[in-house]
Rosetta silent file (secondary structure, phi, psi, omega in degrees, C-alpha in Angstrom):
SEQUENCE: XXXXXXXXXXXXXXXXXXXXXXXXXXXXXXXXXXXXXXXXXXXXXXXXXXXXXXXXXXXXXXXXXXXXXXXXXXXXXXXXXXXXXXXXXXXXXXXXXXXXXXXXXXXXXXXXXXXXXXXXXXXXXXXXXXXXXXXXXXXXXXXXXXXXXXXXXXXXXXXXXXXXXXXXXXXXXXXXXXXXXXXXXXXXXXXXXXXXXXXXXXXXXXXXXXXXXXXXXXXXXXXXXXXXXXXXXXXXXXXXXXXXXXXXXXXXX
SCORE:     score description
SCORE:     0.000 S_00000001
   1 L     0.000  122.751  168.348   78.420  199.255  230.436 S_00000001
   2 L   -47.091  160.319 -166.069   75.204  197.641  232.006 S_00000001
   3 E   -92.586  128.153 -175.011   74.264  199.122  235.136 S_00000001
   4 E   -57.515  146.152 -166.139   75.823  196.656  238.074 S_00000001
   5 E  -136.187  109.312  158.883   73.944  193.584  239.688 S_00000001
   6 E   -73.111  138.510  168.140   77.113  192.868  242.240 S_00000001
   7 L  -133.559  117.475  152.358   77.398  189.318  243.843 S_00000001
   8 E   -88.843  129.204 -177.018   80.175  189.625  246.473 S_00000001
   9 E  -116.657  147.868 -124.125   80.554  186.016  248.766 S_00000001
  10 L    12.555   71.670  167.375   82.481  186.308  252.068 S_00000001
  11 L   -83.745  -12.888  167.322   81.525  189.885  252.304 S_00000001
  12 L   -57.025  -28.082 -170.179   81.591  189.565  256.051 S_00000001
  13 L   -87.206 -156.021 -152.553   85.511  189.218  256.151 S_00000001
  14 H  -119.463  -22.914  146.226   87.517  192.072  255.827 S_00000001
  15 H   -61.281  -57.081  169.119   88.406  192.225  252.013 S_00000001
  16 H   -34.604  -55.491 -162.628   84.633  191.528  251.213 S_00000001
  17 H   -78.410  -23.987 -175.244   83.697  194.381  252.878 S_00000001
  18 H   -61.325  -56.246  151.737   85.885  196.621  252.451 S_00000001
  19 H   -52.620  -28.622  133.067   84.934  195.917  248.279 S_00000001
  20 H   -11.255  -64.702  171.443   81.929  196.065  248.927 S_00000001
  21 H   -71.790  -86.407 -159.790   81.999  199.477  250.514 S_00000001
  22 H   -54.364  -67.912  170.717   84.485  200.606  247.514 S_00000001
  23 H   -33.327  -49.440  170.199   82.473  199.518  244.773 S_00000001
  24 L   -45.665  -34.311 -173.667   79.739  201.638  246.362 S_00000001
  25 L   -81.805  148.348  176.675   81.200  204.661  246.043 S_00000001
  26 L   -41.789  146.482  170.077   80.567  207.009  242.665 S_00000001
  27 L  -159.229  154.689 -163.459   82.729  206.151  239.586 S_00000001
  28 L  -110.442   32.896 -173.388   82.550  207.522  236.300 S_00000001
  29 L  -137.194  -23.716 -164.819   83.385  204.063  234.738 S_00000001
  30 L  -151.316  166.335  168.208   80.382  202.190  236.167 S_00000001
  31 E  -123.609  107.450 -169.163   76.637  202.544  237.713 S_00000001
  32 E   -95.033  115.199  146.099   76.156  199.803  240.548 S_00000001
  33 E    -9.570  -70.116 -163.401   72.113  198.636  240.614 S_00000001
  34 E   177.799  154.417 -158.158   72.766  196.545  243.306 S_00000001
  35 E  -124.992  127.490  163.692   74.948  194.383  245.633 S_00000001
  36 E  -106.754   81.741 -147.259   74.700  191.029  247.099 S_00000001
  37 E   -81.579  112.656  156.407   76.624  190.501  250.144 S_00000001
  38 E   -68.383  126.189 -173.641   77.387  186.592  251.146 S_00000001
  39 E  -146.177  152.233  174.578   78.160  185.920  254.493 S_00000001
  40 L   -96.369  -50.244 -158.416   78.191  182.187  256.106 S_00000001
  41 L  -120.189  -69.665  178.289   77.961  182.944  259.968 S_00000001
  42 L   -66.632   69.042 -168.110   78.935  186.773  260.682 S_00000001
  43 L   -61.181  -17.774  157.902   75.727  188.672  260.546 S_00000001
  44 L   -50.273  -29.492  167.600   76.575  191.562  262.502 S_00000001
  45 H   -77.196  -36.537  175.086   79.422  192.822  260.117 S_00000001
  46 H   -60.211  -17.073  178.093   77.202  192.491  257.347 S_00000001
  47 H   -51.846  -79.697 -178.020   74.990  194.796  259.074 S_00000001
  48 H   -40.430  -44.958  166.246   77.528  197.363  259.281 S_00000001
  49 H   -70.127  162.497  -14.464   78.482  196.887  255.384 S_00000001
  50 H   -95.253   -6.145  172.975   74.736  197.709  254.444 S_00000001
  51 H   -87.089  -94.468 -102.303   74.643  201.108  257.243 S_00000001
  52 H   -91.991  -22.063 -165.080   77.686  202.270  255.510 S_00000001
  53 H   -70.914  -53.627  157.807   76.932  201.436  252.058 S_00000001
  54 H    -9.623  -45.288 -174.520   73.270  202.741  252.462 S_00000001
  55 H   -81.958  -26.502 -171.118   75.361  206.539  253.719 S_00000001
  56 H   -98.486  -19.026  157.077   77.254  206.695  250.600 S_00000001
  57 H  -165.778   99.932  145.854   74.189  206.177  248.002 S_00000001
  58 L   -28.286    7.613 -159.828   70.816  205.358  248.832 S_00000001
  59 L  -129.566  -15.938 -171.994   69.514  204.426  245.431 S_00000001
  60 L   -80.336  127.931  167.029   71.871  201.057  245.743 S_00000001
  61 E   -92.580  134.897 -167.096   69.370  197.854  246.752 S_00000001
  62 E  -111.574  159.584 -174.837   71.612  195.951  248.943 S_00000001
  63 E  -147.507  134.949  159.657   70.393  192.102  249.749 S_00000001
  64 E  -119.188  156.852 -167.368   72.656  190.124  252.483 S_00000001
  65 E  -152.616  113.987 -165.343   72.180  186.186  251.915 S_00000001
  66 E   -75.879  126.006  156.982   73.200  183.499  254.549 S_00000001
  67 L  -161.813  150.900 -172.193   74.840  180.615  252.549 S_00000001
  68 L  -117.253  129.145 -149.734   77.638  177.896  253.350 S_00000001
  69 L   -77.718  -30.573 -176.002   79.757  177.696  250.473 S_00000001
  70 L   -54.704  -23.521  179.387   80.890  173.858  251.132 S_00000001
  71 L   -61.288  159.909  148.042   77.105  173.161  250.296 S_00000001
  72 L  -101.930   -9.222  179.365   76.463  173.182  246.275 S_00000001
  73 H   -77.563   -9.077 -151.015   72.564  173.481  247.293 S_00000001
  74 H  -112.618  -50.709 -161.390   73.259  176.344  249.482 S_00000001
  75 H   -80.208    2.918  168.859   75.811  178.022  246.327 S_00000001
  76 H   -86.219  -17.114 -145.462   72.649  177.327  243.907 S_00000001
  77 H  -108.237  -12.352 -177.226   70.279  178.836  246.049 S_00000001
  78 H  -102.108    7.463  150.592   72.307  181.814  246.995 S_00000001
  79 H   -81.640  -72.821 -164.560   72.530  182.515  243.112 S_00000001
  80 H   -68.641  -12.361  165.073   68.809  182.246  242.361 S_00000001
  81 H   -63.237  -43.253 -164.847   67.901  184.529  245.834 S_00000001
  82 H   -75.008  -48.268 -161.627   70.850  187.289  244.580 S_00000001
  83 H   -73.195  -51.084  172.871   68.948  186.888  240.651 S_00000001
  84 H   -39.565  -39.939 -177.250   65.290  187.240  242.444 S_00000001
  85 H   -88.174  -47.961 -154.995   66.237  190.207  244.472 S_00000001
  86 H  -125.712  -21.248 -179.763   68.496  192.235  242.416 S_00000001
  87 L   111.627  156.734  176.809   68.378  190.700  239.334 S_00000001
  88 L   -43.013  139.852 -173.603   71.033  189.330  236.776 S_00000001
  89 L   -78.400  147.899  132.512   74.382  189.177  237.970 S_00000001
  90 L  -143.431   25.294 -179.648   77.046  190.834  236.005 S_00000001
  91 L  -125.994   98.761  165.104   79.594  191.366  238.800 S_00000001
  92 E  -117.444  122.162 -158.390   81.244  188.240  240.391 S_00000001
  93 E  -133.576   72.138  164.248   83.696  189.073  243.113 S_00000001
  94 E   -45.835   52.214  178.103   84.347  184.954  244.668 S_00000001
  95 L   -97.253  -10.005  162.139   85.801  185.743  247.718 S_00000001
  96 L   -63.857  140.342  173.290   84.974  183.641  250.545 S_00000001
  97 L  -168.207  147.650 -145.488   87.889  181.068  250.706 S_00000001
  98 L  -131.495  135.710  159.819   88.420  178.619  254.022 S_00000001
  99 L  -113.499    2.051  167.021   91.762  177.191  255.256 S_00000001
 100 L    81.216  -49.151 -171.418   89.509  174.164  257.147 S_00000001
 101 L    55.397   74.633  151.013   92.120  174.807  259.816 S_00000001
 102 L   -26.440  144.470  172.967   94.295  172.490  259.433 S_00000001
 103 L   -95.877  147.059  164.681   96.249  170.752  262.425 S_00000001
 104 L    94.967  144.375  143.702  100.157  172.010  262.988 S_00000001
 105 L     7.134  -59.803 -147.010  101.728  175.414  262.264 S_00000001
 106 L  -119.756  -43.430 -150.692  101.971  175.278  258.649 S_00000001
 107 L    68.224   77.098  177.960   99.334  172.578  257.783 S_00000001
 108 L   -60.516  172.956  170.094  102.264  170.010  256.989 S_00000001
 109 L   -79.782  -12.610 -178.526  101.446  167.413  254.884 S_00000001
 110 L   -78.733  -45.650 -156.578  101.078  164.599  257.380 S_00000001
 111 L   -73.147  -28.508  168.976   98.713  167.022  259.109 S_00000001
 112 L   -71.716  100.308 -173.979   96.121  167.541  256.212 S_00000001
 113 L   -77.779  149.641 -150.207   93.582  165.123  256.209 S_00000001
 114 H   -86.451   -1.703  156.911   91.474  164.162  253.017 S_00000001
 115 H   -48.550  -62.263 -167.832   88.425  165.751  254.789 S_00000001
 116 H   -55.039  -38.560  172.982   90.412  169.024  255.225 S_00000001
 117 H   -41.954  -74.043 -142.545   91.391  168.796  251.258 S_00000001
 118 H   -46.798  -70.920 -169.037   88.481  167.985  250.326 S_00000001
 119 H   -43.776  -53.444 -176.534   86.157  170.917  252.185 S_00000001
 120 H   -38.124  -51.068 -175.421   88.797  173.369  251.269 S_00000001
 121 H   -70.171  -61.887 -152.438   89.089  172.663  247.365 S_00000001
 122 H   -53.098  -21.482  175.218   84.842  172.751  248.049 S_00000001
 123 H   -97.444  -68.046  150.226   84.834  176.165  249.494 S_00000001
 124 H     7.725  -94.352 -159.755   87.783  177.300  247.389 S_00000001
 125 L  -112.758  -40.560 -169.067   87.488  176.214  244.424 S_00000001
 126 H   -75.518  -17.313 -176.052   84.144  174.325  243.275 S_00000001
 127 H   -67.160  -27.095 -174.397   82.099  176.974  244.937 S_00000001
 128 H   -61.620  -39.844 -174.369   83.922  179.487  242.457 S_00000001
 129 H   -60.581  -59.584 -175.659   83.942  177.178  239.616 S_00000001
 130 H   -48.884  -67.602  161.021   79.839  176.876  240.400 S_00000001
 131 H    52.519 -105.798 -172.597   79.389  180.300  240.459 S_00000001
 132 L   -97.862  156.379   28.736   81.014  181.471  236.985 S_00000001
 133 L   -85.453  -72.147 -176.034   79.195  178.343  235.507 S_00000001
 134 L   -70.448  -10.355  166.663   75.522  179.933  236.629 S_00000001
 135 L   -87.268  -46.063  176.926   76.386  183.715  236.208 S_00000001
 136 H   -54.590  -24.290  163.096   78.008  183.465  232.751 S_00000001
 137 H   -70.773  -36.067 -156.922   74.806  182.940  230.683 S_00000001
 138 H   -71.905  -30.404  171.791   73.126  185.546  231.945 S_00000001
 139 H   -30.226  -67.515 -150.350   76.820  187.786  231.270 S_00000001
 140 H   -75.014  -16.238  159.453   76.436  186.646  228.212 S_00000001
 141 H   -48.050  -53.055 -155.828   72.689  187.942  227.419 S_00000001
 142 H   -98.279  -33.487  174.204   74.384  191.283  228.260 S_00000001
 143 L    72.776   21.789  179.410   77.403  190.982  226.607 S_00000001
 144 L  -152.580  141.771  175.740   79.363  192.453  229.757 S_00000001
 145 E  -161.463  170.212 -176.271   80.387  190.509  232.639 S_00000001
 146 E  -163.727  104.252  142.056   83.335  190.613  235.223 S_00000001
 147 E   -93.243  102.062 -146.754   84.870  187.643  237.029 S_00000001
 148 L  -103.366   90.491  173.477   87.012  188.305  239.853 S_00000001
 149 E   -84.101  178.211  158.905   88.324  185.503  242.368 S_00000001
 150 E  -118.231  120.100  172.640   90.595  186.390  245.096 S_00000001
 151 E  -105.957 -156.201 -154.475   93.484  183.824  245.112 S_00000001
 152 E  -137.786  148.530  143.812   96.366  184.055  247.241 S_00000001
 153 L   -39.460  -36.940  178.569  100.176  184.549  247.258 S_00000001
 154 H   -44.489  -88.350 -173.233  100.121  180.797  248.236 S_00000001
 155 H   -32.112  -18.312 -162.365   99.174  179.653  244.433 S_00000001
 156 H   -96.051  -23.644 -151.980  102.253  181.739  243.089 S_00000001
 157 H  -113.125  -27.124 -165.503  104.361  180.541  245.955 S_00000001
 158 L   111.065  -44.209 -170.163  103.380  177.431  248.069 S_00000001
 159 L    53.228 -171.620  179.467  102.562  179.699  251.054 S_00000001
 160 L  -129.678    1.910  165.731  102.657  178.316  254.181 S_00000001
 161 L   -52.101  -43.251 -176.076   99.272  177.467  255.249 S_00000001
 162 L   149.095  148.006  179.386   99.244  173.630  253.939 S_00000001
 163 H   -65.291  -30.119  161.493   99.328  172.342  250.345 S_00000001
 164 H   -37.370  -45.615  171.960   95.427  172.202  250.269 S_00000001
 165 H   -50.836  -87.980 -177.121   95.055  175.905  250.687 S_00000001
 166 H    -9.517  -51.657 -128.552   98.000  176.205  247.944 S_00000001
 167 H  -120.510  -47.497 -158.889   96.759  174.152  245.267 S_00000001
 168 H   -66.581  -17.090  157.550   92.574  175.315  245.642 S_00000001
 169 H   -44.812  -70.306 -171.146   94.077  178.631  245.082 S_00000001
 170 H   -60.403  -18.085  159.759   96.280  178.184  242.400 S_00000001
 171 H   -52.786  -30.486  173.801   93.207  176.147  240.408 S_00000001
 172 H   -86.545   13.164 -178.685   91.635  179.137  240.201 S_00000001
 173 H   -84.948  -50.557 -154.424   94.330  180.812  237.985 S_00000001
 174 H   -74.785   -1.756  154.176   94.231  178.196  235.577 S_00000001
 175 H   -93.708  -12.664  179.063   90.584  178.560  235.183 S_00000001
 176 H   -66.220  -28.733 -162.605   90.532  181.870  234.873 S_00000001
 177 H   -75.467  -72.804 -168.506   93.463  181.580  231.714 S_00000001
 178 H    -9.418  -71.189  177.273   91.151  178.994  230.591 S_00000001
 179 H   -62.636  -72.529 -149.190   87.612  181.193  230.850 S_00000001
 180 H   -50.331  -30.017  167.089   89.380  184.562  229.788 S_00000001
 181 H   -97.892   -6.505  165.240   89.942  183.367  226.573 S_00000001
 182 H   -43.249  -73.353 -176.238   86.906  181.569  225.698 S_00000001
 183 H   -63.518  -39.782 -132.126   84.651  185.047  226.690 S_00000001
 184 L  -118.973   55.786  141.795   86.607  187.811  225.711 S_00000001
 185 L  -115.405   -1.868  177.732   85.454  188.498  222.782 S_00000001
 186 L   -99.253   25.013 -169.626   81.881  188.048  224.198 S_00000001
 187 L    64.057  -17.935  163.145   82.387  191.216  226.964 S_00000001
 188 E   -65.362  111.709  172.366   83.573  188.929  229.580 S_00000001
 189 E  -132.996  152.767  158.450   86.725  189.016  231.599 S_00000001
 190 L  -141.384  146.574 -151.819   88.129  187.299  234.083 S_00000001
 191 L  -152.780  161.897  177.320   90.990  188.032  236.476 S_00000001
 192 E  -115.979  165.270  157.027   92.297  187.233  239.640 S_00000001
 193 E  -107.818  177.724 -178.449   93.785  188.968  243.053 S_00000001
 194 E  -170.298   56.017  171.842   96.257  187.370  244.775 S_00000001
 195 E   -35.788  128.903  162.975   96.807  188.939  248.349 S_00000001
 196 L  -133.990  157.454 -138.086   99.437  188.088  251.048 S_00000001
 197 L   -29.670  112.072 -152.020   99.281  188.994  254.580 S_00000001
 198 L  -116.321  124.070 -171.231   96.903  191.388  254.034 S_00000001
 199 L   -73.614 -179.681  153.495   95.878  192.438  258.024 S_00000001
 200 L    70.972   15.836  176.504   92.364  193.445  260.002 S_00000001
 201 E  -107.063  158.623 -168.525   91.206  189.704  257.853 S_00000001
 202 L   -72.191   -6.573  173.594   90.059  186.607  259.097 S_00000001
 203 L   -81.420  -19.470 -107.067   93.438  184.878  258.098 S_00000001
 204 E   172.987   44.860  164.871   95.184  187.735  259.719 S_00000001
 205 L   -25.084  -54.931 -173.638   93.400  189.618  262.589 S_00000001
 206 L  -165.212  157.211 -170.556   96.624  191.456  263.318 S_00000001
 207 L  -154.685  126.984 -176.483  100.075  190.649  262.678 S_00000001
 208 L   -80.845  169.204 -143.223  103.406  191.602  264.465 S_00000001
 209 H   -64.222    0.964 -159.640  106.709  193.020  263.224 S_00000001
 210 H   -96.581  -17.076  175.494  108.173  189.313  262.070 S_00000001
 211 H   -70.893  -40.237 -159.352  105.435  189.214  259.613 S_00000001
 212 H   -77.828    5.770 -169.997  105.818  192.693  258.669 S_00000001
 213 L   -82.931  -35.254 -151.366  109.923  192.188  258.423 S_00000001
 214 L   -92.831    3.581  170.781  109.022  189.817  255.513 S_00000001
 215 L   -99.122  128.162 -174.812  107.394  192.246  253.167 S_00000001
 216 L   -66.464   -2.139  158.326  109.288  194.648  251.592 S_00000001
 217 L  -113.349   50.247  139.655  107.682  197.768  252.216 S_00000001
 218 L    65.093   24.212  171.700  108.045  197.035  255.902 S_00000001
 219 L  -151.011 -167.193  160.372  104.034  196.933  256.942 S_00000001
 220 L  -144.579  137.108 -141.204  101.377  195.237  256.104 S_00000001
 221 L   -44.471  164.768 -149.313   98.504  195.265  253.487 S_00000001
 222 L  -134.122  117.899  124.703   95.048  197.179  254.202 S_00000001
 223 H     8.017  -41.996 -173.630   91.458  195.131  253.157 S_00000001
 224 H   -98.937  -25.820  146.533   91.192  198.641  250.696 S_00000001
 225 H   -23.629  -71.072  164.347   94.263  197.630  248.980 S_00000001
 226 H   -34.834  -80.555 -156.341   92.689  194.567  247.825 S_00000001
 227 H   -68.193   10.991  130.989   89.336  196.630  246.878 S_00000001
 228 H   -39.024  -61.442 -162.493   91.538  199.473  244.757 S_00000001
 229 H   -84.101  -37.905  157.769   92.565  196.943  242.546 S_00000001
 230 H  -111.111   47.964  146.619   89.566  195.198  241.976 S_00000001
 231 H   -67.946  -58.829  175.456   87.437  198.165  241.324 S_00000001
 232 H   -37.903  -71.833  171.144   89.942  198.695  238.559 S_00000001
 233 H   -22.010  -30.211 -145.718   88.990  195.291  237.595 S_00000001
 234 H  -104.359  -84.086  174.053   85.686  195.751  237.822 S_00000001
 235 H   -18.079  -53.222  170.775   85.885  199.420  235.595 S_00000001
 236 L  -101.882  133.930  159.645   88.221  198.350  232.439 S_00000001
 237 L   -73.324    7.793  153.548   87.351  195.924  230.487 S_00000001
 238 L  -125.288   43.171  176.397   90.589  195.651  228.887 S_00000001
 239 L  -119.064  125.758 -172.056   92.098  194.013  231.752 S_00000001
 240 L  -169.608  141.830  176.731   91.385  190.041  231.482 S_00000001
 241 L    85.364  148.294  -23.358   93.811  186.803  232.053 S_00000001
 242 L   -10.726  142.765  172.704   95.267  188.360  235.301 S_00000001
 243 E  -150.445  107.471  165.973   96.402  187.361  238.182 S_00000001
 244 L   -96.190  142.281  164.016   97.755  190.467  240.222 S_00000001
 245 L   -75.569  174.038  166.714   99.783  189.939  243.440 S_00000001
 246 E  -164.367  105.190  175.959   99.272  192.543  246.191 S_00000001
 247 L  -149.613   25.097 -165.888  101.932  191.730  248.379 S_00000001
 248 L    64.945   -7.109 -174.899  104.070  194.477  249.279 S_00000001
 249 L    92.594   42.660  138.224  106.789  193.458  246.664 S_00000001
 250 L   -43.022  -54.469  175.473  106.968  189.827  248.108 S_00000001
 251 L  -149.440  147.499 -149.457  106.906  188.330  245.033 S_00000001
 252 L   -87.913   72.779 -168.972  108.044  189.248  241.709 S_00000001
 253 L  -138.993    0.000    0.000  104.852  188.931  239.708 S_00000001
């Protein structure tokens, strides 16, 4: 396995960082290079994610990079800044994702406006799409590459955020079946997460018992939950075409 060139995007939220921070740590499956933590607005966390990763190995070059994912100039330029600094990607962990914030409760359908679509699917899904478009040649120079979104419970389920959310989620499983089989005989996989009220996150600050009533192991998910599973992701390479839930045993997937 090549030695890691990391590009994490929303590393500021509370899954980013926490992977971030996970990834960091020794593993006898991988050697990380370097990491490139995306953040749009919240420079102060990222801060914190480069103090702690900096205490667990000093030999990691860490780069943070301001860029707003709705842009596609902003998602080209925060590719060639991540390749300039650190080097070829061969870690993509697409995890900034937006709910536009939607009017109404649920983000009914009356309530979602073709703006709100629009930006969502833009943060969502074409920044993700852009991406794996400009990191897979260099993957493929290497012949090892690992593409990771984070989707949602929503795509499996509808959720309850608003059908915009839903459906830029659930696009990114069907590119992922799509890409996984294309690559993976070239060293490439790609896989998904698929989180549901996962707390201490920016969808989810904190959450009270009626959320926690509806998951079946009575609490609710940890930011390092998330990053467990895709370290694993990141470490075998004969995990590809995925889409794991991490939902407490929500839903039967």
């Amino acid at each position: 396995m090549e030695p890691l060139v990391i590009l994490i995007t929303g590393a500021s939220g509370g899954i980013g960082a926490a992977t971030a921070i996970r990834l960091a740590r020794p593993s006898t499956s991988y050697k990380v290079k370097a990491i490139a933590l995306h953040y749009n607005s919240n420079a102060s966390k990222i801060e914190s994610v480069e103090a702690e990763i900096k205490s667990i190995d000093p030999s990691i070059k860490i780069v943070s990079i301001q860029a707003d994912l709705s842009s596609s100039e902003d998602v080209a330029r925060l590719h060639s800044e991540t390749v300039k600094e650190c080097g070829v990607i061969n870690v993509l962990f697409a995890n900034a994702g937006t709910t536009s914030n939607a009017s109404g409760p649920t983000g009914q359908l009356e309530n979602v406006s073709l703006e709100t679509f629009e930006k969502t699917w833009r943060v969502n899904t074409l920044s993700s799409y852009h991406l794996t478009q400009i990191v897979v040649p260099g993957m493929l120079e290497q012949s090892f590459g690992r593409v990771i979104y984070n989707s949602s419970v929503a795509a499996l389920t509808g959720g309850v955020v608003g059908p915009h959310y839903a459906s830029s989620k659930s696009a990114l499983h069907g590119m992922l079946h799509f890409l996984s089989g294309r690559y993976a005989k070239e060293g490439l996989t790609f896989n998904a997460v698929a989180p549901a009220l996962i707390e201490d996150t920016t969808m989810l600050p904190k959450g009270g018992d009626e959320l926690k009533a509806k998951i079946p192991v009575g609490r609710l998910g940890k930011p390092e939950e998330i990053a467990s599973v895709v370290e694993v992701m990141v470490g075998n390479g004969y995990i590809s075409n995925k889409v794991w839930a991490i939902d407490g045993g929500w839903h039967p997937s």
